[in-house]
mmCIF file of C-alpha atoms in Angstrom:
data_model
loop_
_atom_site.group_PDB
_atom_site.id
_atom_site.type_symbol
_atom_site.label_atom_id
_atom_site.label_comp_id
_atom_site.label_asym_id
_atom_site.label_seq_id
_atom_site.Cartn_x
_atom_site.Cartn_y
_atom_site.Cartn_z
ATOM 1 C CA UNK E 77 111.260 89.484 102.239
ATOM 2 C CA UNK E 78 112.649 92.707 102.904
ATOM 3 C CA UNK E 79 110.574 93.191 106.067
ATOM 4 C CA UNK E 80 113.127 90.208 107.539
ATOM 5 C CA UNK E 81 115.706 92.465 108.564
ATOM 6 C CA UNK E 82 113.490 93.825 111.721
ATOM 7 C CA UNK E 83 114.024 92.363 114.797
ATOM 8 C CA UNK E 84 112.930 93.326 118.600
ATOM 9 C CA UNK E 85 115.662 94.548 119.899
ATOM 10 C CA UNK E 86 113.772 95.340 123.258
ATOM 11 C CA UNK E 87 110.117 95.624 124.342
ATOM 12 C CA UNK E 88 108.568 98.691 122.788
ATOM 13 C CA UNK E 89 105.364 99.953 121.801
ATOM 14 C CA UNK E 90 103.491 102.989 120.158
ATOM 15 C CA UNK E 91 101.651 105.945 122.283
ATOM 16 C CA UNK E 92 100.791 105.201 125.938
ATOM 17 C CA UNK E 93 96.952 106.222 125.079
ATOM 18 C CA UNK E 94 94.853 103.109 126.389
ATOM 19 C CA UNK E 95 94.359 102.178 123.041
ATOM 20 C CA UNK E 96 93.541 98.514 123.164
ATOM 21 C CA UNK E 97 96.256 96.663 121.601
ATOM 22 C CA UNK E 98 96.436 92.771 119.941
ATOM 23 C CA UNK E 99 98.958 90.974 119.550
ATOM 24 C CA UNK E 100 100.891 91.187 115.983
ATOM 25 C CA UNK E 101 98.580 89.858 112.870
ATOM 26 C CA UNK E 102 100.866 90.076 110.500
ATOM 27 C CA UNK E 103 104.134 87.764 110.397
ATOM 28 C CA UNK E 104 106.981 89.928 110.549
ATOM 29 C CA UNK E 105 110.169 89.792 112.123
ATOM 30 C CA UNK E 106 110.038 92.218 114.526
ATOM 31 C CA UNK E 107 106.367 92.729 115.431
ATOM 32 C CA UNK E 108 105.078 94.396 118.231
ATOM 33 C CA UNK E 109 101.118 94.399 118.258
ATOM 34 C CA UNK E 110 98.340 95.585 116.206
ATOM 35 C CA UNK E 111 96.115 98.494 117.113
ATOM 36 C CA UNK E 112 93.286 99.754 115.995
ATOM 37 C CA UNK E 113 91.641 102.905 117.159
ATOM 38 C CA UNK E 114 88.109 104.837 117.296
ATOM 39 C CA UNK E 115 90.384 108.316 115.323
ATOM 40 C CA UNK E 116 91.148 106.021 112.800
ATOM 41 C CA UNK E 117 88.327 104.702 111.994
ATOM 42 C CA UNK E 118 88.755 101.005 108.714
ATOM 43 C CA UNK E 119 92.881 101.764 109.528
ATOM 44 C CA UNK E 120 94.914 98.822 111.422
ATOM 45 C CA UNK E 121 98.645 99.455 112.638
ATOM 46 C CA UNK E 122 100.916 96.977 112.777
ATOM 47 C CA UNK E 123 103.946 98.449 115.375
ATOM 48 C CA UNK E 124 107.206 96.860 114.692
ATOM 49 C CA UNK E 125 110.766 97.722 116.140
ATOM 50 C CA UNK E 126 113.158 97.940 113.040
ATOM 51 C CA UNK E 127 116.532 97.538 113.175
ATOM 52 C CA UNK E 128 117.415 99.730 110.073
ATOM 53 C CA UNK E 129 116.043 103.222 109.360
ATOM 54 C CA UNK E 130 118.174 103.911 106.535
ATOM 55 C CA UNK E 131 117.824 102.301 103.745
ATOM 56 C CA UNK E 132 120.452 102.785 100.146
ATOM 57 C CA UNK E 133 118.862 103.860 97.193
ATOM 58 C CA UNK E 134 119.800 101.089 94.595
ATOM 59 C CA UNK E 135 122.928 102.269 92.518
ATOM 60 C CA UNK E 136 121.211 101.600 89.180
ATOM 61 C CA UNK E 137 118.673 104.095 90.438
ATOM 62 C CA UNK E 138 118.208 107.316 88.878
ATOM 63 C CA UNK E 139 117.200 109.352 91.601
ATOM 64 C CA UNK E 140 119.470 112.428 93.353
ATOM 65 C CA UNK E 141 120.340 110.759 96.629
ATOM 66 C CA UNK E 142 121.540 108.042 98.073
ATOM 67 C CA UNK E 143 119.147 107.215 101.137
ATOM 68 C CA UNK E 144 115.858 107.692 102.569
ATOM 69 C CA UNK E 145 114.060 106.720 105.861
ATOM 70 C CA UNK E 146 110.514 105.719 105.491
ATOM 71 C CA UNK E 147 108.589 105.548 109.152
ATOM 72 C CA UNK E 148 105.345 104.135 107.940
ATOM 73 C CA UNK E 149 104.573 101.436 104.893
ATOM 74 C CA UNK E 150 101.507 101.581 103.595
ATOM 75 C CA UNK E 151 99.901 105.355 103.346
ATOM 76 C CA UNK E 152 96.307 106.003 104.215
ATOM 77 C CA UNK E 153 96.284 109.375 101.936
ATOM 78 C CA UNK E 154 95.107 105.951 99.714
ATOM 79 C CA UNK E 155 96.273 108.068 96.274
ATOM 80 C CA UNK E 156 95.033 105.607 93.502
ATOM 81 C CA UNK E 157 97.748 106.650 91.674
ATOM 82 C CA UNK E 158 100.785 105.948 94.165
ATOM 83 C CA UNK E 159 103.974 104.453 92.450
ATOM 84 C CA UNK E 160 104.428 102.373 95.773
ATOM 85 C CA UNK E 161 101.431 100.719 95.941
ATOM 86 C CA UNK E 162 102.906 97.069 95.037
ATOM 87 C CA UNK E 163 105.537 97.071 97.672
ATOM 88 C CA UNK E 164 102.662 95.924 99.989
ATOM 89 C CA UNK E 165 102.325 92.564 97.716
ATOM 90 C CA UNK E 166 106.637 92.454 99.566
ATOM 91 C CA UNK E 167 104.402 91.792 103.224
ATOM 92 C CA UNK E 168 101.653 89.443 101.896
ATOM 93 C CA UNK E 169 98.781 92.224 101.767
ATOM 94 C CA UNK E 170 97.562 93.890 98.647
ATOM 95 C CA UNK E 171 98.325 96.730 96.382
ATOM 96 C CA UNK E 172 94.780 97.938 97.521
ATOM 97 C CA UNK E 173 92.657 98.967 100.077
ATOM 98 C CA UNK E 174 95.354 97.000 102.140
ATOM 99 C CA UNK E 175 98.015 99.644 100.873
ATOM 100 C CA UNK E 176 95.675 102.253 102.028
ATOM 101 C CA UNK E 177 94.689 100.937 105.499
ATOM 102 C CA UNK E 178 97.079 98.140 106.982
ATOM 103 C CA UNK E 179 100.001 100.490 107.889
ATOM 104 C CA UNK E 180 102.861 99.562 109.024
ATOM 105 C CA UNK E 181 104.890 101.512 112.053
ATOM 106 C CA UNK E 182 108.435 101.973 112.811
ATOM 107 C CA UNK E 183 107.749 102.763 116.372
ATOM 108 C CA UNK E 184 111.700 103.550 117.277
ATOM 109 C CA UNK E 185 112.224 104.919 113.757
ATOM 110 C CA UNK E 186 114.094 107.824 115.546
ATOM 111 C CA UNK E 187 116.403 105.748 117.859
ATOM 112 C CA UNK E 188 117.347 104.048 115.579
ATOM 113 C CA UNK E 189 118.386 106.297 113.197
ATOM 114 C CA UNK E 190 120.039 108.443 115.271
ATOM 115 C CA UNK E 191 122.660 105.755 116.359
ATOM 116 C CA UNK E 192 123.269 105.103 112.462
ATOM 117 C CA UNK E 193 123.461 108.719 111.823
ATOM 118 C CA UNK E 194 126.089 108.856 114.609
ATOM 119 C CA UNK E 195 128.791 106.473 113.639
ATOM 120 C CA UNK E 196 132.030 107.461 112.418
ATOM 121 C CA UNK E 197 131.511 105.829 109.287
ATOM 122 C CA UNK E 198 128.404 108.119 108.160
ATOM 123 C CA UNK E 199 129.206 110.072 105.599
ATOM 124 C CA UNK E 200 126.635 112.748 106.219
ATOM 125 C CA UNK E 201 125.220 112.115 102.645
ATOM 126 C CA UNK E 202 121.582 113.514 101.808
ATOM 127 C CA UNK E 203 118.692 111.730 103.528
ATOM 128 C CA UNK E 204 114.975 111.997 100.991
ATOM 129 C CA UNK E 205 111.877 111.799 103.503
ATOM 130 C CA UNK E 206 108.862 110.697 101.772
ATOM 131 C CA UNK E 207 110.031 109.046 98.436
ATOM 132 C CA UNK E 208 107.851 106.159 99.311
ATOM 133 C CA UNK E 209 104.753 106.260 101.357
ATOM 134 C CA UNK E 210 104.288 109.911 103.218
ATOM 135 C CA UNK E 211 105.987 110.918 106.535
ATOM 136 C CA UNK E 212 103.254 113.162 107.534
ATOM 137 C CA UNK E 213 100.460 110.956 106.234
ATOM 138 C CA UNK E 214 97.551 111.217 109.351
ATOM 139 C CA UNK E 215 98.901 108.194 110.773
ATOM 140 C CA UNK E 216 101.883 110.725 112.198
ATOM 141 C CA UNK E 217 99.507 113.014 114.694
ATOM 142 C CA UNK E 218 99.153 109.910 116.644
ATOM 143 C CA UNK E 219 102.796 108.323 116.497
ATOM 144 C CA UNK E 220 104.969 111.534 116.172
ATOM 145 C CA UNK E 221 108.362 109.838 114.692
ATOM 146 C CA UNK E 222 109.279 113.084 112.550
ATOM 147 C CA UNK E 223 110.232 115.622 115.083
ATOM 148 C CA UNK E 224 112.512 112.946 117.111
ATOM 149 C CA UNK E 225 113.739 111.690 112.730
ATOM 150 C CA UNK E 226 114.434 115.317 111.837
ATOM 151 C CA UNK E 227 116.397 115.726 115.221
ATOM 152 C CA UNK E 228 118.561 113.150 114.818
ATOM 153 C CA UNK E 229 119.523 114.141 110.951
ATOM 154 C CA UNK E 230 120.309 117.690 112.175
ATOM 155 C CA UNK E 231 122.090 116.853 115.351
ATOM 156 C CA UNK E 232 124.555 114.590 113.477
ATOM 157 C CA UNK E 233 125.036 116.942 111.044
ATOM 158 C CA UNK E 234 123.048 115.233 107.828
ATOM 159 C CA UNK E 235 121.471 117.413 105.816
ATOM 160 C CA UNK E 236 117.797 115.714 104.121
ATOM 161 C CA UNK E 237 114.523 117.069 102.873
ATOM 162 C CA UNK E 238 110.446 116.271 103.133
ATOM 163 C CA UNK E 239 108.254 115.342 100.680
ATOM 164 C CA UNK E 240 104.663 115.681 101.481
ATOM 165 C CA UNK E 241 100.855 116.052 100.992
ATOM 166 C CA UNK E 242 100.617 116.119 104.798
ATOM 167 C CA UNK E 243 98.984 119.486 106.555
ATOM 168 C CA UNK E 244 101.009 117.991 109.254
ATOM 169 C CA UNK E 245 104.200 119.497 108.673
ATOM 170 C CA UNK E 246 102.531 122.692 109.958
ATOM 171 C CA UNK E 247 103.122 121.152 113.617
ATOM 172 C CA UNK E 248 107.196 120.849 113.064
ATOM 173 C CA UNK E 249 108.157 124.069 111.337
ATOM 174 C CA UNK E 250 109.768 124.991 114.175
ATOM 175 C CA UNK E 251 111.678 122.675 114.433
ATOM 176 C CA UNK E 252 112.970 122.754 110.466
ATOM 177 C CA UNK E 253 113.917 126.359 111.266
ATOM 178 C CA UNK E 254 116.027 125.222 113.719
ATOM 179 C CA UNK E 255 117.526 122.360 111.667
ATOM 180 C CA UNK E 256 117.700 124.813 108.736
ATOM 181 C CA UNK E 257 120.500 126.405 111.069
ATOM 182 C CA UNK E 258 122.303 123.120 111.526
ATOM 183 C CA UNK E 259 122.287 121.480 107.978
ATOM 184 C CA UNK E 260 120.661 121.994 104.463
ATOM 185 C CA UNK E 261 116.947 120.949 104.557
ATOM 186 C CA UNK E 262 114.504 121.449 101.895
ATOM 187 C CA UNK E 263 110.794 120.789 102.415
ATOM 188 C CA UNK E 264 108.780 119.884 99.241
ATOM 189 C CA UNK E 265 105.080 119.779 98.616
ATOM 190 C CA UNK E 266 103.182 116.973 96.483
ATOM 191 C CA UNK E 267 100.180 119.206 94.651
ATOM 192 C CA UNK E 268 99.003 118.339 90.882
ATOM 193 C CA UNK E 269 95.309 118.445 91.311
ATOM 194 C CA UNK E 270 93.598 121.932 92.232
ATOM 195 C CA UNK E 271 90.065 120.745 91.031
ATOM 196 C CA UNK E 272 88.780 119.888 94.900
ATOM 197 C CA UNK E 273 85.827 117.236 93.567
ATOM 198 C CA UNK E 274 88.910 115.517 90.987
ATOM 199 C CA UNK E 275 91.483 115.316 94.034
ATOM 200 C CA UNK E 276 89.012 114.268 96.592
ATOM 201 C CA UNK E 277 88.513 111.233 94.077
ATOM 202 C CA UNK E 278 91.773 110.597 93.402
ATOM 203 C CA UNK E 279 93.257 110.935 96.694
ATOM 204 C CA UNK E 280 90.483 110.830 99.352
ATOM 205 C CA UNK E 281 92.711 110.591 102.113
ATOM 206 C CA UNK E 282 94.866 113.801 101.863
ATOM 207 C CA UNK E 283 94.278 117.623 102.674
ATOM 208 C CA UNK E 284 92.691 119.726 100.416
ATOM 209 C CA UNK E 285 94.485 120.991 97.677
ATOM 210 C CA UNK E 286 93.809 124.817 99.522
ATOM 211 C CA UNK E 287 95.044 123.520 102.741
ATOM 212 C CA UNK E 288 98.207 122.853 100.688
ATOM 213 C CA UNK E 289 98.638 125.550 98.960
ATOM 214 C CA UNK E 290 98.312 127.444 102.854
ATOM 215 C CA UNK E 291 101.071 125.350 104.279
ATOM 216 C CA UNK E 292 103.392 126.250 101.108
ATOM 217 C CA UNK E 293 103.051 129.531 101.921
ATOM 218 C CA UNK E 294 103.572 128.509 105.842
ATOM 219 C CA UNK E 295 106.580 127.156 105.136
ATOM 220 C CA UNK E 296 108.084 130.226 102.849
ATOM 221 C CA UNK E 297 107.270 132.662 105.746
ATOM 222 C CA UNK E 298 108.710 130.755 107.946
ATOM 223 C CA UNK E 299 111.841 131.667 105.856
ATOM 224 C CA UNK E 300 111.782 127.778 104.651
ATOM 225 C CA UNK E 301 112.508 127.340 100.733
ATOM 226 C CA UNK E 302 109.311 125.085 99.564
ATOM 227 C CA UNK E 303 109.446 123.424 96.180
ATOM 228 C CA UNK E 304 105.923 121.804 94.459
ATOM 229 C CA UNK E 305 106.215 118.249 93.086
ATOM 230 C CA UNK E 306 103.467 118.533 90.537
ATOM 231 C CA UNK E 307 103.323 115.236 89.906
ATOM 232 C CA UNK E 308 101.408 112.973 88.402
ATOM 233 C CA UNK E 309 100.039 114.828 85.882
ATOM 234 C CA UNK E 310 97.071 112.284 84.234
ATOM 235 C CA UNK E 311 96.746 112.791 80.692
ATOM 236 C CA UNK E 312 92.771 114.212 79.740
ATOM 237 C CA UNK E 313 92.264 114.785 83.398
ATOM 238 C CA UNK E 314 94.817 117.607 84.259
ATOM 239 C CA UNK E 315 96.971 117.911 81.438
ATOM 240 C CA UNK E 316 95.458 120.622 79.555
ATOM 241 C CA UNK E 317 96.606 124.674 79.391
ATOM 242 C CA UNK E 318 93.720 125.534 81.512
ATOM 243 C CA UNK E 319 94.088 123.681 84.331
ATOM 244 C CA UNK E 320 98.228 123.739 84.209
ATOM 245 C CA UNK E 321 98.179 127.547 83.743
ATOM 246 C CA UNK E 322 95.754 127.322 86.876
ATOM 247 C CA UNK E 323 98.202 125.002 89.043
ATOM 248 C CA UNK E 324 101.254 127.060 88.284
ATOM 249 C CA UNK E 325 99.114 130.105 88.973
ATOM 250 C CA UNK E 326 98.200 129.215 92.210
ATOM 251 C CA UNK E 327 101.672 127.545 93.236
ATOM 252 C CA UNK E 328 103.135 131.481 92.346
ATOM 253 C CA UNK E 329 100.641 133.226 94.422
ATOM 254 C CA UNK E 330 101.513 131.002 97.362
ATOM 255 C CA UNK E 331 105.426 131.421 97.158
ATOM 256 C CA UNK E 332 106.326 127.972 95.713
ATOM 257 C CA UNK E 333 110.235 128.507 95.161
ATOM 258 C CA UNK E 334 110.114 126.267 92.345
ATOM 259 C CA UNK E 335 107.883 123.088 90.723
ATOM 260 C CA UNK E 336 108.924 119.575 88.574
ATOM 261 C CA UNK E 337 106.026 118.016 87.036
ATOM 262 C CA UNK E 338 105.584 114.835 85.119
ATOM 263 C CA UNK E 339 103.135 112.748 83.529
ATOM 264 C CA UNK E 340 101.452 109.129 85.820
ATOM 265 C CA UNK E 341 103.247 106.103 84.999
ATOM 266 C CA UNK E 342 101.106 102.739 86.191
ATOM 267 C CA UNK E 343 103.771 100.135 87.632
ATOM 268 C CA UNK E 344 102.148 96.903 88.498
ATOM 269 C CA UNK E 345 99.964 96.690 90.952
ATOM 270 C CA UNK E 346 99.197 100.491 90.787
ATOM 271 C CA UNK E 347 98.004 100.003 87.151
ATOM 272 C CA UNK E 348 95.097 97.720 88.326
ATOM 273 C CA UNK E 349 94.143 99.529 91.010
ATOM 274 C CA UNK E 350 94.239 103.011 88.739
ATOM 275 C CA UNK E 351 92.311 101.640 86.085
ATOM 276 C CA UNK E 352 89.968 100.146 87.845
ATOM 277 C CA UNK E 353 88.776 103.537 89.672
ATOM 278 C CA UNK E 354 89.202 104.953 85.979
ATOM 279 C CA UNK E 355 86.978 102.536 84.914
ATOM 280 C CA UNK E 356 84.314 103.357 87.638
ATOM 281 C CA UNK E 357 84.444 107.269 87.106
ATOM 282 C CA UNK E 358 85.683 108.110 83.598
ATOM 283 C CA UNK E 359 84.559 104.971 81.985
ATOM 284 C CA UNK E 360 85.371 106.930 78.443
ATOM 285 C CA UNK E 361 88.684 107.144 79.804
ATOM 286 C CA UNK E 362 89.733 103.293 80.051
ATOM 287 C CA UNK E 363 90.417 102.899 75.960
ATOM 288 C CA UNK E 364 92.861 105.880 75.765
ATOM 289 C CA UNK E 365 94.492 105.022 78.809
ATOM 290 C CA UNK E 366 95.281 101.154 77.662
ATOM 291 C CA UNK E 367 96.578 102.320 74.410
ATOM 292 C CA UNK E 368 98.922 105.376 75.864
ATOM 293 C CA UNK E 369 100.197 102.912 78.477
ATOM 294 C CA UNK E 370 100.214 99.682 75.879
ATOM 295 C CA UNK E 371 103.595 99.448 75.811
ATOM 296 C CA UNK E 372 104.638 99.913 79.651
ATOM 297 C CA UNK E 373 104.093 102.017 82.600
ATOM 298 C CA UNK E 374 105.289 104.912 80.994
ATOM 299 C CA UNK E 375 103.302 106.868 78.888
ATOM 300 C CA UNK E 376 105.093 107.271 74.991
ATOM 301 C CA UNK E 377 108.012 109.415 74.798
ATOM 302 C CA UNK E 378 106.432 111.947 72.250
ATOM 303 C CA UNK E 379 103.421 112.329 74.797
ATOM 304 C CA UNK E 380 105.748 112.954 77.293
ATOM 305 C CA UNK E 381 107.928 115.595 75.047
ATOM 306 C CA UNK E 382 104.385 117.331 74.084
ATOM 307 C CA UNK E 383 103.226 117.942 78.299
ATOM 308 C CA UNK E 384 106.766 118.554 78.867
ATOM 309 C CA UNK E 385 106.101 122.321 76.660
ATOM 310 C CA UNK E 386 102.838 122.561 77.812
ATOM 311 C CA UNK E 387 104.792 122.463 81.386
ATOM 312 C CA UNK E 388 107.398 124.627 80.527
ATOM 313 C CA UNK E 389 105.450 127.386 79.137
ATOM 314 C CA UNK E 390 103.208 127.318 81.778
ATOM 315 C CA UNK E 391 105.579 127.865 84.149
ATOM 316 C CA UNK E 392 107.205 130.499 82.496
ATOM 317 C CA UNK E 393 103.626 132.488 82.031
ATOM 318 C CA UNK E 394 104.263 132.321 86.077
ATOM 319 C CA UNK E 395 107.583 133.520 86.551
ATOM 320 C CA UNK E 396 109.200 129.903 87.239
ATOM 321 C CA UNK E 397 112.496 129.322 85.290
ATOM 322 C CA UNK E 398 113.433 126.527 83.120
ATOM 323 C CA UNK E 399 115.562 125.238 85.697
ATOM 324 C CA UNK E 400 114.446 123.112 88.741
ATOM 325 C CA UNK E 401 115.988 120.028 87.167
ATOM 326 C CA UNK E 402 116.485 116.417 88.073
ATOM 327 C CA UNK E 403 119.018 117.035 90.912
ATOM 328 C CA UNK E 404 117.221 119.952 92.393
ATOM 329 C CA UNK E 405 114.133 118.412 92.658
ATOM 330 C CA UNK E 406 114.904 117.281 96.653
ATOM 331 C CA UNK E 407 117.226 120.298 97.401
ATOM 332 C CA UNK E 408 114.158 122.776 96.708
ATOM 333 C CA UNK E 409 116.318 125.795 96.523
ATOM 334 C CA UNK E 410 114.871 129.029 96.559
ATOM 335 C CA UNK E 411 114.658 130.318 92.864
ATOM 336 C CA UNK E 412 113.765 133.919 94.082
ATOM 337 C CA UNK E 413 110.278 133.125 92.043
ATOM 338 C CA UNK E 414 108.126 136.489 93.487
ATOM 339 C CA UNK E 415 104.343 135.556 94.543
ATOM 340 C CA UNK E 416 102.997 138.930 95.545
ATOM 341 C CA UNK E 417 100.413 140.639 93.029
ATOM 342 C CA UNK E 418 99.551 137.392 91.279
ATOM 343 C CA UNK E 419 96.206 137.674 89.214
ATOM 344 C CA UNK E 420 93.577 135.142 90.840
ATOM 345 C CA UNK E 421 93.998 131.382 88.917
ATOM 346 C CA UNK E 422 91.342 130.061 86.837
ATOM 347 C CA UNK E 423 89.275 126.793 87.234
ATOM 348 C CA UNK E 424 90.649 124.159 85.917
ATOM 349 C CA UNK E 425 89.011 122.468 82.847
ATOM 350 C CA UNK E 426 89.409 118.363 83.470
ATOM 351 C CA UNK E 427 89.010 117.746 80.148
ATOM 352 C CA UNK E 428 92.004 118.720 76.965
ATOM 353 C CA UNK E 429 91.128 118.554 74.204
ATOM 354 C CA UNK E 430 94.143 116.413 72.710
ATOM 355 C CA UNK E 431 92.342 113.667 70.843
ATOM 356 C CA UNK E 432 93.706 114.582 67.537
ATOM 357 C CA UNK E 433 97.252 113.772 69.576
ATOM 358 C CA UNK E 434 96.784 110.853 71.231
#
């Protein structure tokens, strides 16, 4: 179990509030206590101290860097779409409503990262925040690990960049300007959903998609480059012209300096849990879905080739290039894409009309 390489490496604990504490529930090496608190209302923490923060991308992988730090496991934005849903099964709990509310905290996230960060062997490579559960998921207001996580990364020279649905990175833009004048950051926010009933369904525990599209344009005043992971896209539910012209609109108007978009893939563990809220609000849905996704969690290469255009000319109708590829997608550097004088996006439609397709 990966969780095996934590240890206590000396008596710590989360935020001095009062907050009656247990001792740890869960058996991991490493545990501190469990908390649960009034704010946070169905969600149980499980404090450990860890005695990694970084952890190496696998080679085979395909992604553009080579590490990442993840404070929290387990992400109460509960998406029912999230990729990382099964790691939870890695910790005995389940891809579930465990995922979403037995959350696991790196309490001395940023001490200890900032002694690995500080060796003479670190090669200063990129460091990816939020490839796996959220950084600034609402768990953060109460533990604050980012500011003291981004401090240590700039201080030692290490340049790294945020991926987020979280309104909380509102609260440390200050400090990313500062970094920004230290090492190369880039700050990247998660939006694919503008409908506001749709996202609320489909991830009921994350800001609005307008309180997102705010902090992009936040972050690009602040003189921060902000790219737009538009991503998943969910075929019949977001995928058509009207609702991607609509995204891409919107993204423009609030300075987005550049967006990647993709369609869902359903891993194990996330599949189940996806199709069973499919099942329980777009019950008409269910067939499609099991025959697009028959063969795998990816949906078919020609589906993927035909929302890859639809992508691509929507973004153009908005004045974002072609580019933004693989190996920009975590750099999120500014494609001088202007905002101002935007015409006002259009609803949505949740519905394409691709039958005839797939």
């Amino acid at each position: 179990m990966r969780w095996n390489t934590q240890s206590v490496a000396e008596p710590l604990s989360g935020p001095d509030d009062g907050t009656p504490a247990q001792p740890p529930l869960l058996s991991l090496a490493g545990a501190l206590r469990t908390v649960r608190t009034p704010e946070f209302q169905g969600i149980t923490f499980h404090e450990v101290a860890a005695k990694s923060a970084l952890n190496k991308v696998p080679p085979a992988s395909s992604m553009p860097f080579r590490w990442t730090v993840n404070p929290y496991r387990g992400c109460s934005h509960a998406c029912v779409y999230c990729f990382a849903r099964n790691t939870h099964t890695y910790l005995d709990l389940d891809a579930g409503l465990d995922f979403d509310r037995q959350l696991v905290v790196k309490v001395n996230v940023g001490e200890v990262l900032r002694s690995e960060v500080s060796k003479r062997s670190w090669a200063r490579e990129h460091v990816a925040l939020g490839t796996n559960t959220d950084p600034y998921q609402r768990a953060e207001g109460r533990y604050a690990l980012m500011p003291g996580i981004i401090r240590a990364l700039a201080d030692s020279g290490t340049p790294f960049s945020i991926l987020t649905k979280g309104t909380l990175l509102a609260r440390d833009v200050p400090l990313l300007k500062s970094a920004a004048t230290q090492v190369p950051i880039g700050a990247g926010i998660s939006l694919a959903v503008l409908d506001p009933e749709l996202q609320a369904a489909l991830e009921p525990g994350t800001p609005s998609p307008a309180a997102r599209l705010r902090l992009v344009s936040r972050l690009r005043e602040a003189g921060l480059p902000c790219g737009v992971m538009a991503m998943p896209i969910l075929p019949w539910l977001t995928d058509s012209e009207e609702h991607l012209d609509a995204l891409m609109g919107s993204l423009a108007q609030a300075g987005a300096t550049g967006v990647t978009a993709a369609a869902l893939h359903l891993r194990p563990g996330t599949r189940e849990w996806f199709m069973g809220w499919l099942a329980r609000t777009h019950p008409r849905l269910v067939g499609r879905y099991r025959r697009l996704y028959s063969k795998g969690a990816y949906a078919p290469s020609e589906y993927r080739a035909w929302l890859g255009r639809r992508v691509a000319a929507a973004k153009a109708r908005h004045g974002f290039g072609r580019g933004f590829e693989r190996d920009e997608a975590f750099a999120h550097r500014d494609a001088d894409v202007v905002a101002a004088g935007r015409p006002a996006a259009r609803e949505p439609a949740l519905v394409p009309g691709q039958d005839a397709l797939f």
